[in-house]
Coordinates of C-alpha atoms and ligand atoms in Angstrom, one line a residue:
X1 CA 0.0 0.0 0.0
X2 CA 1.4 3.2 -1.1
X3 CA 1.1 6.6 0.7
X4 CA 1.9 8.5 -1.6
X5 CA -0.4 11.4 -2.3
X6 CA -3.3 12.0 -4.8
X7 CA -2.6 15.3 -6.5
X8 CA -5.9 17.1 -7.5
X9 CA -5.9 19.6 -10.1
X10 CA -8.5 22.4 -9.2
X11 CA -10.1 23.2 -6.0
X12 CA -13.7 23.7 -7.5
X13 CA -16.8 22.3 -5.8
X14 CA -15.2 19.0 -7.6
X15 CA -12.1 19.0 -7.2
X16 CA -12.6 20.6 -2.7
X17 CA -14.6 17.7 -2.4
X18 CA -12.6 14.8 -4.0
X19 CA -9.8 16.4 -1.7
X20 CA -11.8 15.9 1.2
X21 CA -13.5 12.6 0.3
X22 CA -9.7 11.0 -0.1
X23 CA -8.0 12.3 3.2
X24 CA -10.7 11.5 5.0
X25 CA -9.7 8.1 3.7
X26 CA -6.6 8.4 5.0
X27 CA -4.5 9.0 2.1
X28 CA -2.6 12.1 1.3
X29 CA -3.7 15.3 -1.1
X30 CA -2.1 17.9 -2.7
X31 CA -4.3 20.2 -4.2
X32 CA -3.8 22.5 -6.7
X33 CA -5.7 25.8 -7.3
X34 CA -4.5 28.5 -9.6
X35 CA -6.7 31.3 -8.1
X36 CA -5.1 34.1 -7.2
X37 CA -2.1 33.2 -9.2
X38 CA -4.3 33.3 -12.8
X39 CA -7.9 34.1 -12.4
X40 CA -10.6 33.2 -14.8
X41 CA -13.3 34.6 -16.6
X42 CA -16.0 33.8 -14.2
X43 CA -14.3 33.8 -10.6
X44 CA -13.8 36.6 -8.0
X45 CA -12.4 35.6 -5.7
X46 CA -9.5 32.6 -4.2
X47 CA -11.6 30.5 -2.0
X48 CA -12.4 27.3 -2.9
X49 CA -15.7 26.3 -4.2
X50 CA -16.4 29.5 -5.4
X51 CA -19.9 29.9 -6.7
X52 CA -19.7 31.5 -9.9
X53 CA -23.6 32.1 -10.3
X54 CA -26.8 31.1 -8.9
X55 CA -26.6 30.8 -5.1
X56 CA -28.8 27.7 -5.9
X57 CA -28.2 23.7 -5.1
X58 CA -31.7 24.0 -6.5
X59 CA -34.6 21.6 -4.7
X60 CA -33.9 19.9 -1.6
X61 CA -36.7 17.6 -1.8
X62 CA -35.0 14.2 -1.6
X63 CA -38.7 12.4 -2.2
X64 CA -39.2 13.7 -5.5
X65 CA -36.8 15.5 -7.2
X66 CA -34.1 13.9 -8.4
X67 CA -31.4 16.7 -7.6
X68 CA -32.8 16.8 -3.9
X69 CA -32.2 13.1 -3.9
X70 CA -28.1 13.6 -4.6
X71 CA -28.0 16.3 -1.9
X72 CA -29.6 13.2 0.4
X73 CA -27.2 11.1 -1.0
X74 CA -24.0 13.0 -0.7
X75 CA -25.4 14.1 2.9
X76 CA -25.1 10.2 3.5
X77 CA -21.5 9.9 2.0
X78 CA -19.9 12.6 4.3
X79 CA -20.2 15.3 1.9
X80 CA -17.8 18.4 2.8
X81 CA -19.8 20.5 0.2
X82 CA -23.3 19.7 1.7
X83 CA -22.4 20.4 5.2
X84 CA -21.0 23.4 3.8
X85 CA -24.4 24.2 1.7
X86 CA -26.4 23.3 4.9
X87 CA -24.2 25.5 7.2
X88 CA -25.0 28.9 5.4
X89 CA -28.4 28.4 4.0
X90 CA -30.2 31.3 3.2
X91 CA -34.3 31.0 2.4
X92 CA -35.3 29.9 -1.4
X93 CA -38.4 28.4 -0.8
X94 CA -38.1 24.6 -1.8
X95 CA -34.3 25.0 -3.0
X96 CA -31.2 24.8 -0.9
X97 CA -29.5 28.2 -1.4
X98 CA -26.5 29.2 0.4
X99 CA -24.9 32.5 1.1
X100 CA -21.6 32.3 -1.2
X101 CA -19.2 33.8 0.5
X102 CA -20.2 31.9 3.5
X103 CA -20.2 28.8 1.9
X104 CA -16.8 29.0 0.1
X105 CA -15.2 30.1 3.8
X106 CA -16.0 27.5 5.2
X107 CA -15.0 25.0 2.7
X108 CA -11.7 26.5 2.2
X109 CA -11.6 26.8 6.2
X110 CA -12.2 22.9 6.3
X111 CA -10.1 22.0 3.6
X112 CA -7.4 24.4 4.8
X113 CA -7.2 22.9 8.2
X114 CA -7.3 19.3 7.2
X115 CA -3.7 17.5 8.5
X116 CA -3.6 15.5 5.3
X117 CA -4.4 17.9 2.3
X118 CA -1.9 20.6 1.3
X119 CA -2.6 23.2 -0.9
X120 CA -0.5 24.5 -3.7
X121 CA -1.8 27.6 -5.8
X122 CA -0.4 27.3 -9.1
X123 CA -1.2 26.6 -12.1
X124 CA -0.6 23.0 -13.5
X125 CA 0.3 24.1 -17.3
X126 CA -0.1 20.5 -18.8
X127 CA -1.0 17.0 -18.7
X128 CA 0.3 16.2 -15.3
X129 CA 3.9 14.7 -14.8
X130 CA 4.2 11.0 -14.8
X131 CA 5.8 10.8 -11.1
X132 CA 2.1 11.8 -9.9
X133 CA 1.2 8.1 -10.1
X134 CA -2.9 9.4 -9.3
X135 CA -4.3 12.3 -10.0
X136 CA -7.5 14.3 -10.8
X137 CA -7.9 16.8 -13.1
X138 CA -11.1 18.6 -11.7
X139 CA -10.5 22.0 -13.2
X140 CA -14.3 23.2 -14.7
X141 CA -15.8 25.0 -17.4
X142 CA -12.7 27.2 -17.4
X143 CA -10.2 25.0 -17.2
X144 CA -7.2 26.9 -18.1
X145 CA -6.2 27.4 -22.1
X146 CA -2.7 25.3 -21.5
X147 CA -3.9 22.5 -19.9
X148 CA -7.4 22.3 -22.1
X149 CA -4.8 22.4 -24.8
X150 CA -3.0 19.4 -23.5
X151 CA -6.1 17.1 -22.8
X152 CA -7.4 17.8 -26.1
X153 CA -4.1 16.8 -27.6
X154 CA -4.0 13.5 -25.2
X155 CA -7.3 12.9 -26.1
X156 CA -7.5 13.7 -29.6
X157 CA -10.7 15.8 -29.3
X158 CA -11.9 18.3 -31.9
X159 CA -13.8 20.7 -30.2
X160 CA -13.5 21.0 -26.0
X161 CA -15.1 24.8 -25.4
X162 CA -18.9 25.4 -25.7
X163 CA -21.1 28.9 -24.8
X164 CA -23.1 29.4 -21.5
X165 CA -24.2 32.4 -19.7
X166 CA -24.7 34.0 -16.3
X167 CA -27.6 36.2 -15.0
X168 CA -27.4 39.8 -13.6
X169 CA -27.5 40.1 -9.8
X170 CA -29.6 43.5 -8.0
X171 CA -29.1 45.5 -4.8
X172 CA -32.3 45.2 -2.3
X173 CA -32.4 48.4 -1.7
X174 CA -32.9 49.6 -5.1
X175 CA -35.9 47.0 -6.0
X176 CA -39.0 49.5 -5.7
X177 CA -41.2 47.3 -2.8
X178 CA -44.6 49.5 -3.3
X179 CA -44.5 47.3 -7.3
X180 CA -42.9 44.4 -6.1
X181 CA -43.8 42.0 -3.4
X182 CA -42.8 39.2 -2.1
X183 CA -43.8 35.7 -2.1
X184 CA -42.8 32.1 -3.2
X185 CA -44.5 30.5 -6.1
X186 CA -48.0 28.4 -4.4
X187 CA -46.3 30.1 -1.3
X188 CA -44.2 26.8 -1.1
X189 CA -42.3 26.8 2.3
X190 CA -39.8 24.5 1.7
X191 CA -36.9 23.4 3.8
X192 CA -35.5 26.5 5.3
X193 CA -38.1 28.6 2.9
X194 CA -40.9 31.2 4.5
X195 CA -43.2 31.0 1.8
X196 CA -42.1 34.7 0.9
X197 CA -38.6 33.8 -0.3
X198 CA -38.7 35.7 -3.8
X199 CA -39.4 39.2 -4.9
X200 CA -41.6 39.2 -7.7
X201 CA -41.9 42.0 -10.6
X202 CA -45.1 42.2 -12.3
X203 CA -45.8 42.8 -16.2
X204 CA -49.0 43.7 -18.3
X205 CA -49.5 42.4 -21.7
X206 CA -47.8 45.8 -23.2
X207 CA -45.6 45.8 -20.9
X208 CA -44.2 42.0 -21.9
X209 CA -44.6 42.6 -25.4
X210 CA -42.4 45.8 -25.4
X211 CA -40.4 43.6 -22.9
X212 CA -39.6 40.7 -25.0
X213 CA -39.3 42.9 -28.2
X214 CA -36.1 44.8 -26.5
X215 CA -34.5 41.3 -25.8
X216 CA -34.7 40.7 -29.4
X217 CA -33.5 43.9 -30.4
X218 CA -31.3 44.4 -28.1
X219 CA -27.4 44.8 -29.1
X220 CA -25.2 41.6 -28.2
X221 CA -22.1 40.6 -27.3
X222 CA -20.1 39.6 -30.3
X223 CA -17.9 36.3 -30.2
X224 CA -16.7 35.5 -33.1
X225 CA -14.7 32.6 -31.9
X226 CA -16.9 31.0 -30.8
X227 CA -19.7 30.8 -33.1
X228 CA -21.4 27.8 -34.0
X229 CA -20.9 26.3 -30.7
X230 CA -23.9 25.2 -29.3
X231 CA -25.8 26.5 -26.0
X232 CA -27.0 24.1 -22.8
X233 CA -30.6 24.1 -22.8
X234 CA -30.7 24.2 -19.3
X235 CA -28.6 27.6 -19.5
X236 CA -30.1 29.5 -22.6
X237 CA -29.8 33.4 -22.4
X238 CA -32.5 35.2 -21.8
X239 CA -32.8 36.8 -25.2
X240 CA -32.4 33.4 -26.9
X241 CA -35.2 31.9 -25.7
X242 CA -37.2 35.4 -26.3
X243 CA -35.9 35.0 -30.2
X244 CA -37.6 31.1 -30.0
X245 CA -41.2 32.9 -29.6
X246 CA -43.5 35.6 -28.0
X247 CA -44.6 32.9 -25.6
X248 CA -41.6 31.5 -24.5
X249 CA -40.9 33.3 -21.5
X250 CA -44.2 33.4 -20.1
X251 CA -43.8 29.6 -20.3
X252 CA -40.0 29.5 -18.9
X253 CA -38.5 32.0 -16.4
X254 CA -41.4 35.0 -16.6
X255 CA -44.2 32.3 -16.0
X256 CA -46.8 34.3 -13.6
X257 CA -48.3 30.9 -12.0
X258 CA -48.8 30.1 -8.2
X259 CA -48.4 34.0 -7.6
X260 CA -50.5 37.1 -6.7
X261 CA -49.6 40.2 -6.5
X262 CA -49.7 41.4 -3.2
X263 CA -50.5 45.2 -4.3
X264 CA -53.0 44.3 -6.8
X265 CA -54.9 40.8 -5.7
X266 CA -57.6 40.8 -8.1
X267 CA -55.5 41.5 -11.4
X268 CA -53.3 38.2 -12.2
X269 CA -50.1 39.5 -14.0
X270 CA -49.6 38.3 -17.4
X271 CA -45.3 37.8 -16.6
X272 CA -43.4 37.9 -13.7
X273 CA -39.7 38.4 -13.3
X274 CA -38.8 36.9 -10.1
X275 CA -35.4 37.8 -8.0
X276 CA -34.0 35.3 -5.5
X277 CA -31.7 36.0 -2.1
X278 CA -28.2 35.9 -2.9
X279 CA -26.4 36.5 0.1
X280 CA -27.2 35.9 4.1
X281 CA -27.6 39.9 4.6
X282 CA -30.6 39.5 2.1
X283 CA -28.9 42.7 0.1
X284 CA -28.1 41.1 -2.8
X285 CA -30.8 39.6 -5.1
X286 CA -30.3 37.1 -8.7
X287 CA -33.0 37.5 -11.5
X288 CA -33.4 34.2 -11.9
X289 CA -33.6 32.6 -15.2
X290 CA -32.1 35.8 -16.6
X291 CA -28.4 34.3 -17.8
X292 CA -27.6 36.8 -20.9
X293 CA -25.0 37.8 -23.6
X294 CA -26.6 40.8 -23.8
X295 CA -24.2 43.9 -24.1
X296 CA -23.7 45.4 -19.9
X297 CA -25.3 49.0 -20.8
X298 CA -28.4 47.2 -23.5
X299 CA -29.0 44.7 -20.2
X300 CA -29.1 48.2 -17.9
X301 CA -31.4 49.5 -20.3
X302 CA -34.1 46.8 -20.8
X303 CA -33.8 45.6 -17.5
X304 CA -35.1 48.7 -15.9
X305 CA -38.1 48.9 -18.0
X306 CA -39.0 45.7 -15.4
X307 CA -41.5 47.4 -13.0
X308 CA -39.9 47.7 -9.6
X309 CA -36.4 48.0 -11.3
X310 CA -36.7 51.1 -12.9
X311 CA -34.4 52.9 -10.0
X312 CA -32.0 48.6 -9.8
X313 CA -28.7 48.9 -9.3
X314 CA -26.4 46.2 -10.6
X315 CA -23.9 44.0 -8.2
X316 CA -22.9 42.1 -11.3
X317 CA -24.3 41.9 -14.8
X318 CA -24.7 38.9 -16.6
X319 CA -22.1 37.8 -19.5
X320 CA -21.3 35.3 -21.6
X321 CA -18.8 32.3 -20.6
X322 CA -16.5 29.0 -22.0
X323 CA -17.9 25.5 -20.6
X324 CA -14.8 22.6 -21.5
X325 CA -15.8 19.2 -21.2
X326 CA -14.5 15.8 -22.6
X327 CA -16.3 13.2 -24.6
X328 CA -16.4 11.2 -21.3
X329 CA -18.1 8.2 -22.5
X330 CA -15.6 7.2 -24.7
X331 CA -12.8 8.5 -23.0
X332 CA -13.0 7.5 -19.2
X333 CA -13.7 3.8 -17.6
X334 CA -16.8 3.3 -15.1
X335 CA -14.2 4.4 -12.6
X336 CA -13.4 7.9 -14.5
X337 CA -10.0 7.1 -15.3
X338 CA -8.7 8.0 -18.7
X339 CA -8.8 4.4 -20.6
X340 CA -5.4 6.0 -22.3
X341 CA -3.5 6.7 -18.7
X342 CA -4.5 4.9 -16.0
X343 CA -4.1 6.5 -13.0
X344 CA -5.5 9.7 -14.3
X345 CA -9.4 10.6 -13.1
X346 CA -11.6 13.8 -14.1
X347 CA -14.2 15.1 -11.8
X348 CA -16.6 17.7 -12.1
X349 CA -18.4 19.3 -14.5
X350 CA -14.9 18.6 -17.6
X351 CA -16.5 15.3 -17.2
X352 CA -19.8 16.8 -18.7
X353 CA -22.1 16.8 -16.1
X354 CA -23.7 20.4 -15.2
X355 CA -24.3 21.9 -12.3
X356 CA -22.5 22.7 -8.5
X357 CA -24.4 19.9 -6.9
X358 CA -23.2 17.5 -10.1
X359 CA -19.9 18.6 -10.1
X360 CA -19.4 18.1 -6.7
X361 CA -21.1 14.3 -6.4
X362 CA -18.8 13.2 -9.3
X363 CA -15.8 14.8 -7.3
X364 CA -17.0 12.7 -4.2
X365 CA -16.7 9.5 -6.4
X366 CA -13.8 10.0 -8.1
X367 CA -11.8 10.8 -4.3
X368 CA -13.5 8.0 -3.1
X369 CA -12.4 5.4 -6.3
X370 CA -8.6 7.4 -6.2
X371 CA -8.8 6.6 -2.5
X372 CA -9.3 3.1 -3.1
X373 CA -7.1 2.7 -5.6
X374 CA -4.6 4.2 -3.8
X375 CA -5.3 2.3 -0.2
X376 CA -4.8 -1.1 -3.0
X377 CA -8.8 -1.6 -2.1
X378 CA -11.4 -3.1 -4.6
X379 CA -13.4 0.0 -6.3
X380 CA -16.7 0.0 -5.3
X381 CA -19.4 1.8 -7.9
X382 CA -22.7 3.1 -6.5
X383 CA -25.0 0.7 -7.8
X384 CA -27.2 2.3 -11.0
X385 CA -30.1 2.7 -9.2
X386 CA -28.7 5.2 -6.6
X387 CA -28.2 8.9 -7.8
X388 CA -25.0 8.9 -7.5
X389 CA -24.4 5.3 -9.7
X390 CA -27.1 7.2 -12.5
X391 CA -25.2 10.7 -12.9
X392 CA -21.9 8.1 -13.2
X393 CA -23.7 6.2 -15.8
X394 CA -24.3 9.3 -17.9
X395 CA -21.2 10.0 -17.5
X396 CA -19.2 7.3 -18.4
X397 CA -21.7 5.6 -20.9
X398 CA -25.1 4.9 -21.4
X399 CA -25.7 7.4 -24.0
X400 CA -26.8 7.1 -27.7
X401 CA -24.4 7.6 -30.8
X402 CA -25.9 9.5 -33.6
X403 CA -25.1 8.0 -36.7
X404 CA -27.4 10.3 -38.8
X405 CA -25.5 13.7 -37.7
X406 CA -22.0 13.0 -38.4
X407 CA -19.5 15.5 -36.5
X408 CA -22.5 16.2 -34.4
X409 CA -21.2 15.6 -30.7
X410 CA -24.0 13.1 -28.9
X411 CA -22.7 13.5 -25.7
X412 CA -24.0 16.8 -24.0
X413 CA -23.6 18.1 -20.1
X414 CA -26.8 17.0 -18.0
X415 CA -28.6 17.8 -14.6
X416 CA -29.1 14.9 -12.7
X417 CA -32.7 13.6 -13.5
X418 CA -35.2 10.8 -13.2
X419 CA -34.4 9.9 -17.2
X420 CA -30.7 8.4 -16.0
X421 CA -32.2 6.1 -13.4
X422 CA -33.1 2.7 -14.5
X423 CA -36.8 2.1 -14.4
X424 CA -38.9 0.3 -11.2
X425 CA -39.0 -3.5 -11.0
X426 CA -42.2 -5.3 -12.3
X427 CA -44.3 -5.4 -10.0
X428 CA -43.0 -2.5 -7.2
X429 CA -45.2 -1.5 -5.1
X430 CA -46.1 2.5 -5.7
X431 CA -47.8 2.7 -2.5
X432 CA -46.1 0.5 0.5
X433 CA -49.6 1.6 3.0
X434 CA -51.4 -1.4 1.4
X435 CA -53.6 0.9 -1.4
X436 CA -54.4 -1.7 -3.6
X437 CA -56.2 0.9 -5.9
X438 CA -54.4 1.5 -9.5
X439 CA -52.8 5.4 -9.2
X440 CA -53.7 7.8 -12.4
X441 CA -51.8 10.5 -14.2
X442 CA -49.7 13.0 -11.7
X443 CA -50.8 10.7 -8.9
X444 CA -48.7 8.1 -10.5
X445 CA -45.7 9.9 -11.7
X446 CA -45.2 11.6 -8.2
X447 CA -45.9 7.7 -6.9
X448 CA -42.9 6.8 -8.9
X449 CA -40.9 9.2 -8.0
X450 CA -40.7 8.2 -4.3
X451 CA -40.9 4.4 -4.7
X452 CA -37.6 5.3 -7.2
X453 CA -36.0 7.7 -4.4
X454 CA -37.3 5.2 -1.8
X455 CA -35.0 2.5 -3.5
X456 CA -32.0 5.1 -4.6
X457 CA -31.6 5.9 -0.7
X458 CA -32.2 2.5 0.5
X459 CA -29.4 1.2 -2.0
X460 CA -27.0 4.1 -1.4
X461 CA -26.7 3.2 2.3
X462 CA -26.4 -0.6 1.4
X463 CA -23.0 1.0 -0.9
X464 CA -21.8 2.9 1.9
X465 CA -22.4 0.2 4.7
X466 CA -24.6 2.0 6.6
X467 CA -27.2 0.6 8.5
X468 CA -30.8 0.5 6.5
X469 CA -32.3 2.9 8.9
X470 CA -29.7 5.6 9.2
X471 CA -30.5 8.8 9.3
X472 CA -29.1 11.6 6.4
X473 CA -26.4 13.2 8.2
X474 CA -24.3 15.9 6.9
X475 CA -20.5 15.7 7.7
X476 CA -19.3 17.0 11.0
Ligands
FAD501 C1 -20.0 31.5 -15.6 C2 -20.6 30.3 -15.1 C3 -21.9 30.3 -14.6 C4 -22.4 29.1 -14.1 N1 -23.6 29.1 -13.5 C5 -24.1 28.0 -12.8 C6 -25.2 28.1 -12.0 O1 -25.9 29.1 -11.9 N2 -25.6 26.9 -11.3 C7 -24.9 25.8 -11.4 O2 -25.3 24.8 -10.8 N3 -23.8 25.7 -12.2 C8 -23.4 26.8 -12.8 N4 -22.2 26.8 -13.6 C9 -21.5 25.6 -13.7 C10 -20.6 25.5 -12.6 O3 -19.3 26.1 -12.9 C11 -20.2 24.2 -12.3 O4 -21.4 23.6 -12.0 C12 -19.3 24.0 -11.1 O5 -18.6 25.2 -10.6 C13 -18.2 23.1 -11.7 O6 -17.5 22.6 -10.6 P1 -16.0 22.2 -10.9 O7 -15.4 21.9 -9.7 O8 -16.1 21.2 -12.0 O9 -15.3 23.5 -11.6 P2 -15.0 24.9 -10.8 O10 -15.9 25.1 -9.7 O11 -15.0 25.9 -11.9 O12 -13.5 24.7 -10.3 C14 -12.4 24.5 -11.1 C15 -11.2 25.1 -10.4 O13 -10.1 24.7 -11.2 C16 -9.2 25.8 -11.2 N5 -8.3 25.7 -12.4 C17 -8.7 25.7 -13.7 N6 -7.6 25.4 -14.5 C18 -6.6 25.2 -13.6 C19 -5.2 24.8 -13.8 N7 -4.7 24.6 -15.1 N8 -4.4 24.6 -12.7 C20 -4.9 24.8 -11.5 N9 -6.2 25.2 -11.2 C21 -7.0 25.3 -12.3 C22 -10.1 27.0 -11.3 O14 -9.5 28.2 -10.8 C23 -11.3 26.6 -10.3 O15 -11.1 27.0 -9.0 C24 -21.7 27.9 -14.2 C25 -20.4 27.9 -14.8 C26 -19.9 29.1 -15.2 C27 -18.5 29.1 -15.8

């Protein structure tokens, strides 16, 4: 058994939490993290786990939603960037939202203090040196030129770099409350939520025709190197999905369901904008949905014609970013090693998944397999029915070539969803209280969803030798 250590290459949300997953193993970590040596186009600031958007894990509902069900999952594994998440929540209704800068402190601060992982901030120019007999490579959507250079090279890919885009984020003070009011959509209350968690900006017709027309005229930012790469549907800017119809919005982001305005009860708004705590002081708000390459002053402009922003000032507008990932399924083994150099993992959202919460579960894995590997223990994969073993499985196979769009990449990044998991055995039963009655339409699907979270959990603890009945526990 070899002590040597793991070297991980960027402390993101992946690459803090492999870090932490493999010393609490027992086995050494050097981690290195360019920031503030070289920043990048996205990041601030040099902690670790630095959120570079959204404030949002999204829903903490471990019954039914199949992100809330990873949160439960990683809680169950020890997770360092759950108990982080959990430690600085700030209200979002259903969703686990944390205050940033409080989260990234105290990951750092953990990470920081643990005896067994060292930090190094540098930047790692190229494909690792071969006297680093494990590493991970855990370095994100802006992984830095050299080294993107150097995997592409290694792995003979054609096109690494994609398009994705941020949203702006407003100061409190400057949202006009007599318009706006607050209130969370069906007044859900959520884990940590009130019910009044987002401020809501309501629109007329005229008002979200004139609205939607601006986003379409509205000047953009230009880049011409990048064109033709495609967008995340997850992620589309703002303007892009006003461009795909009139209706769009109202459908998407601006939909005015499960809300009333507070001012106004009897007239139902025809859009909403809605604005979500960013920060524990509640000073700092997101527009949420509103990720743009619109030009800065264009996104000033518009932006105020939203009523109760006409007076917003900006913290941060939004902008236009890289995403690098790898063609994972063809490239790593179920363990995420590179089939071309063993010994060499990726973690994180290079790997292609999408998403904080993503990025850090696949971290968690990938410390755990390095871990093993390193300890000379058996690799243990979380079985395909747990979260955890379906985000893997996307990963690292499981998807569909195209044959019909040659050059077309089929591979794309993913949210965890209830699509990866494998369906429910013939014969499960959707309702353990002894209904013997046949379920119908939503009744069913939401059925589904908790026999399939039911058995994700139940299998997860099997994986991690706990006991059946253990309860979800964040790490200490
Ligand atoms: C602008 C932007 C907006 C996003 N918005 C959201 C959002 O709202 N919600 C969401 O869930 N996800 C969002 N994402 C995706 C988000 O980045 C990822 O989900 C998550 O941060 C990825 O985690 P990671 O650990 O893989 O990468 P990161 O968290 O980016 O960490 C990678 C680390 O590697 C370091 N690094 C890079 N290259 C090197 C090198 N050569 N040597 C040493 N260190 C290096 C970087 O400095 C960084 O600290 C966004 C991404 C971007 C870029």
């Amino acid at each position: 058994m070899s002590k040597d250590p793991i070297h991980i290459v960027g402390g993101g949300l992946a690459g803090s939490e492999a870090a932490w997953q493999a010393a609490q193993a027992g086995v050494p970590v050097i981690l290195h993290e360019m920031r503030p040596v070289r920043g990048t186009d996205a990041h601030k600031t040099q902690d670790l786990a630095e959120l570079v958007c959204s404030n949002s894990f999204r829903s903490d509902d471990a019954e039914a939603n199949a992100v809330g069900l990873l949160h439960a999952e990683m809680r169950l594994a020890n997770s360092l960037i759950m108990a982080a998440g959990d430690a600085n929540q700030v209200p979002a209704g259903g969703a686990l939202a944390v205050d940033r800068d409080g989260f990234s402190a105290a990951v750092t601060a953990r990470v920081e203090a643990h005896p067994l992982i060292t930090i190094q901030r540098e930047e790692v120019t190229g494909l690792p040196p071969a006297e680093w007999s494990q590493v991970i490579v855990a370095t994100g959507p802006l992984t830095a030129p050299s080294l993107a250079e150097a995997i592409a090279t290694e792995t003979g890919a054609d096109a690494l770099a994609f398009f994705d885009a941020i949203a702006p984020i407003v100061h409190f003070d400057t949202i006009d409350m007599n318009v706006a009011w607050f209130q969370s959509r069906y007044d859900k209350v959520g884990p940590g939520g009130t019910g009044k968690d987002y401020i809501n900006c309501p629109m007329d017709k005229a008002q979200y025709d004139a609205f939607v027309q601006a986003l379409i005229e509205g000047g953009k930012t230009e880049f011409k190197q990048w064109e033709g790469t495609p967008y995340f549907d997850g992620c589309l800017p703002i303007e892009v999905m006003a461009e795909r119809g009139v209706e769009t919005l109202r459908h998407g982001p601006m939909k005015p369901i499960g809300l009333t305005n507070a001012h106004n009860p009897t007239v139902k708004a025809y859009a909403v904008v809605q604005l979500r705590q960013d920060n524990a002081l509640g000073t700092l708000y997101n527009m949420v949905g509103f990720q743009t390459k619109l030009k800065h002053g264009e996104q000033v402009r518009i932006f105020k014609t939203i009523p109760g922003l006409e007076n917003a000032e900006f913290a941060r507008l939004g902008g236009l970013h890289r995403n690098t990932y790898i063609n994972s399924p063809t490239l790593l083994d179920g363990s995420l090693q590179l089939k071309s150099r063993p010994g060499l993992r990726f973690a994180g959202q290079i790997t292609g998944c999408e998403g904080y919460v993503e990025s850090a579960a696949i971290g968690l894995l990938a410390g755990r397999f390095a871990a093993a590997e390193r300890l000379g223990a058996p690799i243990s994969l979380p079985p395909a029915t747990t979260a955890f073993g379906a985000l893997l499985n996307h990963i690292t196979g499981g998807h569909i070539t195209s044959d019909d769009e040659p050059g077309k990449r089929s591979f794309q990044p993913m949210n965890v969803n209830f699509g990866l998991f494998p369906p429910l055995e013939a014969g499960t039963k959707l309702r353990p209280d002894g209904f013997e009655g046949r379920f119908r339409g939503k009744d069913k699907s939401i059925a589904k969803k908790k026999a399939t979270t039911t058995r994700a959990l139940a299998d997860c603890r099997a994986w991690l030798d706990l006991p059946a009945q253990a309860q979800t526990q964040a790490a200490e």
